[in-house]
Coordinates of C-alpha atoms in Angstrom, one line a residue:
Chain A
M22 CA 165.0 134.5 -85.9
T23 CA 165.6 131.7 -83.4
S24 CA 168.0 132.5 -80.6
K25 CA 171.1 130.4 -80.1
E26 CA 169.8 128.8 -77.0
E27 CA 166.5 127.9 -78.7
L28 CA 168.4 126.3 -81.6
L29 CA 170.6 124.3 -79.3
E30 CA 167.7 123.1 -77.3
K31 CA 165.9 122.0 -80.4
L32 CA 169.0 120.1 -81.4
S33 CA 169.2 118.5 -78.0
N34 CA 165.5 117.5 -78.3
A35 CA 165.9 116.1 -81.8
V36 CA 168.7 113.8 -80.4
I37 CA 166.3 112.7 -77.6
E38 CA 163.5 112.1 -80.1
G39 CA 165.9 110.2 -82.4
D40 CA 165.0 112.4 -85.4
E41 CA 168.0 111.9 -87.8
D42 CA 166.8 114.4 -90.5
K43 CA 165.9 117.1 -88.0
C44 CA 169.3 116.7 -86.3
A45 CA 171.2 117.2 -89.6
E46 CA 169.0 120.2 -90.5
L47 CA 169.4 121.8 -87.1
A48 CA 173.2 121.3 -87.2
E49 CA 173.2 123.1 -90.6
S50 CA 171.1 125.9 -89.1
A51 CA 173.5 126.2 -86.2
L52 CA 176.5 126.6 -88.6
E53 CA 174.5 129.1 -90.7
A54 CA 173.6 131.1 -87.5
G55 CA 177.4 131.3 -86.7
I56 CA 177.2 129.1 -83.7
D57 CA 180.5 127.7 -82.7
P58 CA 180.4 124.0 -83.8
Y59 CA 182.1 122.9 -80.5
E60 CA 179.4 124.6 -78.5
A61 CA 176.7 123.1 -80.8
I62 CA 178.2 119.6 -80.1
M63 CA 178.4 120.1 -76.4
K64 CA 175.2 122.0 -75.7
G65 CA 173.1 120.3 -78.5
C66 CA 174.3 116.7 -79.2
N67 CA 176.0 115.9 -75.9
K68 CA 173.3 117.4 -73.8
G69 CA 170.7 115.5 -75.6
M70 CA 172.6 112.3 -75.2
E71 CA 173.1 113.0 -71.5
I72 CA 169.4 113.2 -71.1
V73 CA 169.0 110.0 -73.1
S74 CA 171.4 108.3 -70.7
H75 CA 169.5 109.6 -67.7
K76 CA 166.2 108.4 -69.1
Y77 CA 167.8 105.0 -69.9
E78 CA 168.9 104.7 -66.3
C79 CA 165.5 105.7 -65.0
K80 CA 164.0 103.1 -67.4
E81 CA 162.1 105.7 -69.3
M82 CA 163.9 104.9 -72.5
F83 CA 165.1 101.5 -73.8
V84 CA 167.7 100.3 -76.2
P85 CA 165.7 100.8 -79.4
E86 CA 165.1 104.5 -78.6
I87 CA 168.8 104.9 -77.7
L88 CA 169.8 103.4 -81.1
L89 CA 167.7 106.0 -82.9
S90 CA 169.1 108.8 -80.7
A91 CA 172.6 107.6 -81.6
D92 CA 171.8 107.7 -85.3
A93 CA 170.3 111.2 -84.8
M94 CA 173.3 112.4 -82.9
Y95 CA 175.8 111.1 -85.4
A96 CA 173.8 112.8 -88.2
A97 CA 174.4 116.2 -86.4
L98 CA 178.0 115.3 -85.6
D99 CA 178.7 114.5 -89.3
V100 CA 177.7 118.1 -90.1
L101 CA 179.4 119.7 -87.2
R102 CA 182.7 117.9 -86.7
P103 CA 184.4 119.0 -90.0
H104 CA 184.0 122.6 -88.8
L105 CA 185.7 122.1 -85.5
K106 CA 188.9 124.0 -84.9
V107 CA 191.9 121.6 -84.9
D108 CA 192.7 122.0 -81.2
E109 CA 189.1 121.3 -80.2
A110 CA 188.9 118.2 -82.4
G111 CA 192.1 116.9 -80.8
K112 CA 191.0 117.6 -77.3
K113 CA 190.2 114.1 -76.0
T114 CA 189.6 112.5 -72.6
G115 CA 191.7 109.5 -73.6
T116 CA 192.1 106.8 -76.2
V117 CA 189.9 103.6 -75.9
V118 CA 190.3 100.4 -77.9
I119 CA 186.9 98.8 -77.8
G120 CA 185.6 95.5 -79.1
V121 CA 183.7 92.3 -78.5
A122 CA 185.7 89.3 -77.2
E123 CA 186.7 86.4 -79.5
G124 CA 183.9 84.0 -80.3
D125 CA 181.2 86.5 -79.9
I126 CA 179.3 88.4 -82.6
H127 CA 176.8 90.2 -80.3
D128 CA 177.7 93.9 -80.6
I129 CA 174.7 96.0 -79.6
G130 CA 176.1 96.5 -76.1
K131 CA 179.6 97.3 -77.4
N132 CA 178.2 99.8 -79.9
L133 CA 176.2 101.6 -77.2
V134 CA 179.3 101.9 -75.0
L135 CA 181.3 103.1 -78.0
M136 CA 178.7 105.8 -78.7
M137 CA 178.6 106.9 -75.1
L138 CA 182.4 107.0 -74.8
D139 CA 182.5 109.0 -78.0
V140 CA 180.0 111.5 -76.6
A141 CA 182.1 111.7 -73.4
G142 CA 185.0 112.9 -75.5
Y143 CA 187.1 109.7 -75.9
N144 CA 189.1 108.9 -79.0
I145 CA 187.6 105.7 -80.1
V146 CA 189.4 102.8 -81.8
D147 CA 186.8 100.2 -82.7
V148 CA 188.2 96.8 -83.3
G149 CA 184.8 95.2 -84.0
R150 CA 183.4 91.9 -82.9
D151 CA 184.9 88.4 -82.5
V152 CA 188.3 89.9 -81.8
S153 CA 191.3 87.8 -80.8
A154 CA 193.3 88.7 -77.7
D155 CA 196.3 89.4 -79.9
T156 CA 194.4 91.9 -81.9
F157 CA 193.3 93.8 -78.7
V158 CA 196.8 93.9 -77.4
E159 CA 198.4 94.8 -80.7
K160 CA 195.9 97.6 -81.2
A161 CA 196.4 98.9 -77.7
A162 CA 200.1 99.1 -78.2
E163 CA 199.8 100.7 -81.6
V164 CA 197.5 103.5 -80.5
D165 CA 199.0 103.8 -77.0
A166 CA 195.6 103.2 -75.5
D167 CA 194.6 104.5 -72.1
L168 CA 191.7 102.1 -71.9
V169 CA 190.7 98.7 -73.4
A170 CA 186.9 98.1 -73.3
M171 CA 185.6 94.6 -73.9
S172 CA 182.2 93.0 -74.0
A173 CA 181.0 89.4 -74.2
L174 CA 177.5 87.9 -74.2
M175 CA 178.6 84.3 -74.1
T176 CA 180.5 82.4 -71.4
T177 CA 182.7 80.9 -74.2
S178 CA 183.9 84.4 -75.1
M179 CA 184.0 85.9 -71.6
V180 CA 186.9 83.5 -70.8
R181 CA 188.9 85.1 -73.6
M182 CA 188.9 88.4 -71.8
E183 CA 191.5 87.2 -69.3
L184 CA 193.9 86.5 -72.2
V185 CA 193.7 90.1 -73.2
I186 CA 194.4 91.3 -69.7
N187 CA 197.4 89.0 -69.4
G188 CA 198.6 90.0 -72.8
L189 CA 198.5 93.7 -71.9
K190 CA 200.4 93.0 -68.7
K191 CA 203.1 90.9 -70.4
R192 CA 203.7 93.8 -72.8
N193 CA 203.8 96.3 -70.0
L194 CA 201.1 98.4 -71.6
K195 CA 199.5 101.2 -69.6
A196 CA 196.0 100.6 -70.8
K197 CA 193.4 99.9 -68.1
V198 CA 190.7 97.4 -68.8
I199 CA 186.9 97.7 -68.5
V200 CA 184.6 94.8 -69.2
G201 CA 180.9 94.2 -69.5
G202 CA 178.1 92.0 -71.0
A203 CA 175.3 89.8 -69.8
P204 CA 177.3 87.0 -68.2
I205 CA 179.9 89.3 -66.6
S206 CA 179.7 90.5 -63.0
Q207 CA 181.9 92.6 -60.8
S208 CA 183.2 89.5 -59.1
Y209 CA 184.2 88.0 -62.5
A210 CA 185.8 91.3 -63.5
D211 CA 187.8 91.2 -60.2
K212 CA 188.7 87.5 -60.8
I213 CA 190.3 88.1 -64.2
G214 CA 192.0 91.3 -63.1
A215 CA 190.0 93.8 -65.0
D216 CA 190.2 97.4 -63.7
G217 CA 186.5 98.1 -64.0
Y218 CA 183.1 96.7 -64.7
G219 CA 180.0 98.4 -66.0
K220 CA 176.6 96.8 -65.8
D221 CA 175.3 98.9 -68.7
A222 CA 176.6 101.5 -71.2
V223 CA 176.0 104.5 -68.9
E224 CA 177.9 102.9 -66.0
A225 CA 180.7 101.9 -68.4
V226 CA 181.4 105.5 -69.1
R227 CA 181.3 106.4 -65.4
V228 CA 183.8 103.7 -64.7
A229 CA 186.0 104.8 -67.6
N230 CA 186.0 108.3 -66.4
K231 CA 187.0 107.2 -62.9
L232 CA 189.9 105.1 -64.2
M233 CA 191.1 108.1 -66.3
E234 CA 191.1 110.3 -63.2
A235 CA 193.0 107.8 -61.1
Chain B
M25 CA 154.9 59.4 -59.7
T26 CA 157.1 59.1 -62.9
P27 CA 159.5 61.9 -63.8
K28 CA 157.3 62.8 -66.7
E29 CA 154.1 63.1 -64.6
R30 CA 156.1 65.1 -62.1
L31 CA 157.4 67.6 -64.7
L32 CA 154.1 68.0 -66.4
N33 CA 152.3 68.5 -63.1
A34 CA 154.9 70.9 -61.9
I35 CA 154.7 73.2 -64.8
N36 CA 150.9 73.1 -64.9
G37 CA 150.5 73.9 -61.2
K38 CA 149.2 70.4 -60.3
R39 CA 150.1 68.4 -57.3
V40 CA 153.7 66.9 -57.2
D41 CA 155.5 64.9 -54.5
H42 CA 158.5 67.2 -55.0
A43 CA 159.9 69.7 -57.5
P44 CA 161.7 68.2 -60.5
V45 CA 165.3 69.2 -61.4
V46 CA 165.7 69.6 -65.2
S47 CA 167.0 72.0 -67.8
F48 CA 164.7 73.8 -70.2
T49 CA 167.8 75.2 -71.9
Q50 CA 170.8 73.7 -73.6
T51 CA 172.6 70.9 -71.7
G52 CA 175.7 70.1 -73.8
T53 CA 178.9 70.6 -71.8
K54 CA 182.5 69.5 -72.5
D55 CA 182.6 67.2 -69.5
L56 CA 179.5 65.3 -70.9
M57 CA 181.0 65.2 -74.4
D58 CA 184.3 63.8 -73.0
N59 CA 182.4 61.1 -71.1
I60 CA 180.9 59.6 -74.3
S61 CA 183.2 61.0 -77.0
V62 CA 180.4 62.8 -78.7
Y63 CA 181.2 66.4 -79.6
W64 CA 179.9 69.6 -81.0
P65 CA 179.6 70.5 -83.8
E66 CA 178.8 66.9 -84.9
A67 CA 176.1 66.6 -82.2
H68 CA 174.2 69.5 -83.9
M69 CA 174.0 67.7 -87.2
D70 CA 173.4 64.0 -86.5
P71 CA 170.2 62.8 -84.8
L72 CA 171.9 59.8 -83.0
L73 CA 174.7 61.9 -81.7
M74 CA 172.3 64.6 -80.6
A75 CA 170.2 62.1 -78.7
K76 CA 173.3 60.5 -77.2
L77 CA 174.7 63.7 -75.7
S78 CA 171.3 64.7 -74.3
L79 CA 171.0 61.3 -72.7
E80 CA 174.3 61.8 -71.0
A81 CA 173.0 65.0 -69.2
H82 CA 170.2 62.8 -67.8
R83 CA 172.6 60.0 -66.8
A84 CA 175.6 61.8 -65.5
I85 CA 174.0 64.9 -64.0
G86 CA 170.8 63.4 -63.0
F87 CA 168.5 65.9 -64.7
E88 CA 165.1 64.3 -64.8
A89 CA 164.5 64.9 -68.5
V90 CA 166.3 64.7 -71.7
R91 CA 166.6 68.0 -73.7
V92 CA 167.5 68.8 -77.3
P93 CA 169.0 70.6 -79.2
Y94 CA 172.1 72.7 -78.2
C95 CA 171.7 75.9 -80.1
L96 CA 169.2 78.6 -81.3
T97 CA 169.9 78.3 -85.0
I98 CA 168.0 75.4 -86.3
L99 CA 164.7 77.1 -87.3
L100 CA 166.5 80.2 -88.4
E101 CA 168.7 78.2 -90.8
A102 CA 165.6 76.5 -92.3
L103 CA 164.2 80.0 -92.8
G104 CA 167.2 81.3 -94.7
C105 CA 169.9 82.4 -92.3
T106 CA 173.4 81.0 -92.9
I107 CA 175.1 79.4 -89.9
L108 CA 178.6 79.1 -88.6
P109 CA 178.8 75.5 -87.1
G110 CA 180.9 76.6 -84.1
E111 CA 183.4 74.4 -82.4
R112 CA 183.6 71.8 -79.6
T113 CA 182.8 74.3 -76.9
R114 CA 181.3 77.1 -79.1
Q115 CA 177.7 77.0 -80.2
P116 CA 176.7 77.5 -83.8
S117 CA 175.9 81.1 -84.6
I118 CA 174.0 83.1 -87.2
A119 CA 176.3 84.3 -90.0
S120 CA 173.9 86.2 -92.2
H121 CA 170.4 87.6 -92.2
P122 CA 168.4 86.9 -95.4
Y123 CA 166.2 90.0 -95.2
N124 CA 168.8 92.5 -94.0
S125 CA 168.1 95.6 -96.0
R126 CA 167.6 99.3 -95.5
Q127 CA 164.0 99.0 -96.8
P128 CA 161.7 96.2 -95.7
I129 CA 161.5 93.1 -98.0
M130 CA 158.8 90.6 -97.4
P131 CA 160.0 87.1 -96.5
E132 CA 159.6 84.1 -98.7
P133 CA 156.6 82.0 -97.7
I134 CA 157.4 79.4 -95.1
P135 CA 158.0 76.1 -97.0
D136 CA 155.1 73.6 -96.8
D137 CA 157.6 70.9 -95.9
L138 CA 159.4 73.0 -93.3
K139 CA 160.0 70.0 -91.1
S140 CA 162.2 68.4 -93.8
H141 CA 164.4 71.5 -94.2
K142 CA 168.0 71.8 -93.1
R143 CA 168.5 70.4 -89.6
L144 CA 164.8 70.1 -88.5
P145 CA 164.9 66.4 -89.4
V146 CA 168.0 66.0 -87.1
V147 CA 166.1 67.3 -84.1
L148 CA 162.9 65.4 -85.0
G149 CA 165.0 62.2 -85.5
A150 CA 166.8 62.8 -82.1
I151 CA 163.4 63.1 -80.4
R152 CA 162.2 59.8 -81.9
T153 CA 165.4 58.1 -80.9
L154 CA 165.2 59.4 -77.4
R155 CA 161.6 58.3 -77.0
E156 CA 162.7 54.7 -77.9
Q157 CA 165.7 54.9 -75.5
V158 CA 164.2 56.5 -72.4
G159 CA 160.8 54.9 -72.6
S160 CA 157.6 56.7 -71.7
D161 CA 158.4 57.8 -68.1
I162 CA 161.3 60.2 -68.8
P163 CA 160.1 63.5 -70.3
I164 CA 161.6 64.9 -73.4
I165 CA 162.1 68.7 -73.6
A166 CA 162.5 70.2 -77.0
G167 CA 163.6 73.8 -77.5
A168 CA 163.6 76.4 -80.3
E169 CA 164.1 80.0 -80.9
G170 CA 161.0 82.1 -80.3
P171 CA 159.2 84.5 -82.8
V172 CA 161.0 87.7 -81.6
T173 CA 164.4 86.1 -81.9
V174 CA 163.4 84.6 -85.3
A175 CA 162.2 88.0 -86.6
S176 CA 165.2 89.9 -85.3
D177 CA 167.7 87.4 -86.9
L178 CA 165.9 87.3 -90.2
L179 CA 166.2 91.1 -90.4
E180 CA 169.3 91.7 -88.3
V181 CA 168.8 92.6 -84.7
T182 CA 169.8 96.3 -84.6
T183 CA 167.6 97.0 -87.6
F184 CA 164.8 95.1 -86.0
M185 CA 165.1 97.1 -82.8
K186 CA 165.0 100.4 -84.7
W187 CA 162.0 99.3 -86.7
T188 CA 160.1 98.5 -83.5
I189 CA 159.8 102.3 -83.5
K190 CA 160.1 103.4 -87.1
K191 CA 158.5 100.5 -89.1
R192 CA 156.1 98.9 -86.8
D193 CA 154.0 97.3 -89.5
T194 CA 157.0 95.5 -90.9
V195 CA 158.0 94.3 -87.4
K196 CA 154.5 93.1 -86.9
E197 CA 154.5 91.1 -90.1
Y198 CA 157.9 89.5 -89.3
L199 CA 156.7 88.6 -85.8
D200 CA 153.6 86.9 -87.2
Y201 CA 155.8 85.1 -89.7
G202 CA 158.2 84.0 -87.0
A203 CA 155.3 82.9 -84.8
E204 CA 153.8 80.7 -87.6
A205 CA 157.1 79.0 -88.2
V206 CA 157.7 78.4 -84.5
V207 CA 154.2 76.9 -84.0
R208 CA 154.7 74.6 -87.0
Y209 CA 158.1 73.5 -85.8
A210 CA 156.9 73.1 -82.1
N211 CA 154.0 70.9 -83.2
A212 CA 156.3 68.8 -85.3
M213 CA 158.5 68.2 -82.3
L214 CA 155.6 67.4 -80.1
D215 CA 154.3 65.0 -82.7
A216 CA 157.7 63.3 -82.8
G217 CA 157.4 62.6 -79.1
A218 CA 158.5 65.7 -77.2
D219 CA 156.6 66.3 -74.0
V220 CA 157.4 69.9 -73.3
F221 CA 158.2 72.7 -75.8
S222 CA 160.8 75.2 -74.5
L223 CA 160.3 78.5 -76.3
L224 CA 163.5 80.5 -76.1
D225 CA 163.1 84.2 -76.9
P226 CA 166.1 86.1 -75.7
V227 CA 165.4 89.2 -77.9
A228 CA 162.1 89.7 -76.2
S229 CA 163.9 90.7 -73.0
P230 CA 163.3 94.2 -71.7
E231 CA 167.1 94.5 -71.7
L232 CA 166.6 94.8 -75.5
L233 CA 163.1 95.9 -76.2
N234 CA 160.8 98.5 -74.7
P235 CA 158.4 96.7 -72.3
R236 CA 155.6 98.7 -73.8
D237 CA 156.3 97.0 -77.1
F238 CA 156.3 93.7 -75.3
N239 CA 152.7 94.4 -74.3
D240 CA 151.7 95.8 -77.7
F241 CA 153.4 93.4 -80.0
I242 CA 154.6 90.3 -78.3
L243 CA 152.1 89.4 -75.6
P244 CA 149.2 88.9 -78.1
L245 CA 151.5 86.8 -80.3
Y246 CA 152.4 84.5 -77.4
Q247 CA 148.8 84.2 -76.4
D248 CA 147.9 83.1 -79.9
M249 CA 150.8 80.7 -80.1
A250 CA 149.7 79.1 -76.8
K251 CA 146.4 78.2 -78.4
K252 CA 148.0 76.8 -81.5
I253 CA 150.8 74.7 -79.9
S254 CA 149.5 71.3 -79.1
G255 CA 151.4 70.7 -75.8
D256 CA 152.9 72.4 -72.7
V257 CA 155.1 75.4 -73.4
V258 CA 157.8 76.8 -71.1
L259 CA 158.8 80.3 -72.2
H260 CA 162.4 81.4 -71.5
I261 CA 163.5 85.0 -71.7
C262 CA 167.0 86.1 -70.8
G263 CA 168.1 88.9 -68.6
D264 CA 166.2 90.9 -66.0
V265 CA 162.5 90.5 -66.9
E266 CA 161.0 92.2 -63.9
F267 CA 159.5 94.9 -66.0
I268 CA 157.4 92.5 -68.0
L269 CA 156.4 90.1 -65.3
P270 CA 152.8 91.5 -65.1
Y271 CA 152.5 90.9 -68.9
L272 CA 154.1 87.4 -68.7
K273 CA 151.4 86.4 -66.2
D274 CA 148.9 86.5 -69.1
C275 CA 151.1 84.9 -71.8
G276 CA 149.0 81.7 -71.9
F277 CA 152.0 79.3 -71.6
A278 CA 152.3 76.8 -68.7
A279 CA 155.4 78.4 -67.2
V280 CA 158.1 81.0 -67.5
S281 CA 161.8 80.3 -67.1
I282 CA 163.9 83.1 -65.6
E283 CA 167.5 83.9 -64.9
E284 CA 168.9 84.8 -61.5
K285 CA 168.7 88.4 -62.5
T286 CA 165.0 88.3 -61.9
D287 CA 163.9 87.6 -58.3
L288 CA 162.0 84.3 -58.3
Y289 CA 159.9 85.2 -55.3
K290 CA 158.8 88.4 -57.0
A291 CA 157.9 86.5 -60.1
K292 CA 155.8 84.0 -58.1
E293 CA 154.1 86.8 -56.3
I294 CA 153.1 88.6 -59.5
F295 CA 152.1 85.4 -61.3
D296 CA 149.9 84.5 -58.3
G297 CA 149.4 80.9 -59.4
D298 CA 148.2 81.8 -63.0
I299 CA 151.4 80.4 -64.5
R300 CA 154.4 78.7 -63.0
V301 CA 158.0 79.9 -62.6
V302 CA 161.1 77.7 -63.2
G303 CA 164.8 78.4 -62.8
N304 CA 167.0 80.1 -61.8
V305 CA 170.5 79.0 -61.0
S306 CA 173.0 81.3 -62.5
T307 CA 174.8 79.7 -65.5
S308 CA 177.6 82.2 -65.5
K309 CA 178.2 83.2 -61.8
T310 CA 177.8 79.9 -60.1
L311 CA 177.3 76.9 -62.5
F312 CA 180.2 78.0 -64.7
N313 CA 182.4 80.1 -62.4
G314 CA 181.4 79.0 -58.9
S315 CA 182.0 76.0 -56.7
P316 CA 179.6 73.1 -56.2
E317 CA 178.9 74.6 -52.8
Q318 CA 177.8 77.9 -54.3
V319 CA 175.6 76.1 -56.8
Y320 CA 174.1 74.1 -54.0
D321 CA 173.4 77.2 -51.9
E322 CA 171.8 79.0 -54.9
S323 CA 169.7 76.0 -55.7
M324 CA 168.5 75.8 -52.1
E325 CA 167.5 79.5 -52.3
A326 CA 165.6 78.9 -55.5
L327 CA 163.8 76.0 -53.9
Q328 CA 163.0 78.0 -50.8
K329 CA 161.6 80.8 -52.9
G330 CA 159.3 78.2 -54.5
T331 CA 160.6 77.4 -57.9
D332 CA 158.2 75.0 -59.6
A333 CA 161.1 73.2 -61.3
L334 CA 164.8 73.7 -60.3
A335 CA 166.7 74.5 -63.5
P336 CA 169.6 76.5 -64.8
G337 CA 168.6 80.1 -65.4
C338 CA 169.8 79.9 -69.1
G339 CA 171.7 77.5 -71.4
L340 CA 174.6 75.7 -69.7
A341 CA 178.0 77.2 -70.5
P342 CA 179.9 74.5 -72.4
M343 CA 182.8 74.6 -69.9
T344 CA 180.5 74.1 -66.9
P345 CA 182.0 71.5 -64.5
L346 CA 180.0 68.4 -64.2
E347 CA 180.1 68.4 -60.4
N348 CA 178.5 71.9 -60.4
C349 CA 175.5 70.6 -62.3
Q350 CA 175.3 67.6 -60.0
A351 CA 175.1 70.0 -57.0
M352 CA 171.7 71.1 -58.3
V353 CA 170.4 67.6 -58.0
R354 CA 171.9 67.2 -54.5
A355 CA 170.3 70.4 -53.3
R356 CA 166.9 69.4 -54.7
N357 CA 167.2 65.9 -53.0
D358 CA 168.3 67.5 -49.7
H359 CA 165.6 70.1 -49.8
F360 CA 162.9 67.5 -50.1
G361 CA 164.6 64.9 -47.8
L362 CA 165.0 62.4 -50.6

């Protein structure tokens, strides 16, 4: 008989190792052992992903490993989430509309940020890639977003971010804006009036959390 | 010393009177297009228009080479990807990946007549036209997507990245396939009259792949390609490449092109004269978003750190102002008292 702590640690390790099958299996075992699914998510999945983030920042893990860890984590979440109590499932840090700016189809970075915001407890509204300014603004209004997160890998699409920011202001929406992507810098983010900039997915979450506290 | 001798000497570590100022990456900008009324996407599809636009970068900016083409989709299209043509200020992009599948599929053999497929004849025709127009003293730089980028776009990049861990044999096969196609295309461009082959491999960046895999998979591939390509190669990898500098030192190519995210001085120090470093004026921060003065200052810094050829750190953004590009040439001239 494995103790609860052991099981959750195994789950966390399986996330770090990026083992999809093992994650799903361990999530099932957790439910069978009567472990609260919320606790399994927090101390298994999220803890694993926190370690992954840390290893990424220390350059011990790279994007391919994180992609596998994300798959593994979602395999466990798919098992655990349906068993959450309603109030826990609804307990969210904030609502984020996230997408890749118009003219750009590069979405690896966006998907990493999405996954990390998901782990951090945000309600995610993914508008995909090559997204027009109007779509961003409409969606933010529709879901009453707290944050809009945009990425761009090309200079042609980074200039479209400003249109989104202007559109949000024009509609008087409360959503704050975070931006990122290879050609983006803090100075560019400041120039177009974004509220925050993250140089990578881990930093993006940190910046998002800060904006939510403010 | 002719511009061609200067460039070839500079990237091979031989004596030069001063560093050349060129671009190893795409040079099509809206200002240049407006000057001559030649626009994208037509300039991606017609050899004469392609040649004309590249000549304008030489004439109006003062880059001491002509450089084609303007996108990273030409070889990929010939190998089976479908392409969106883009717009006046938007490059063509990959719309679909022929071998995107949950389980590995082996790619079709590379066509024997690869160089007559899709838009390869456009680029080869542009090179021949340029040779006639610029004579023998101005160098022609011809670029193409590298093997890692080819493999990742044939499969779809997220799948490719996961398979660098889970299906390493498949990744290896696709990389070999990509390398063979690139070598054949590169040699066709050199045969057509190009002087330098610019190998652009953004997906090989440590910002996307584990540097350990760069050493295991990619370095041996580059070394083999260096032997098979019948001319000088400049390798460009986007992003911060500091982690792989010690490997790049042994890549076998003449020079490596870096972005401003990698410190040029550090690259020079690690390469220790074994290969050359070119770059690294920021295409987003300064060339696109900055003032001519900022471009000038950043160019001076690159020259002071000893860049072997002053060049943009990546492809020029289509909306880059002409005067910003010209500031690079001014900085180079002032630095060497020309």
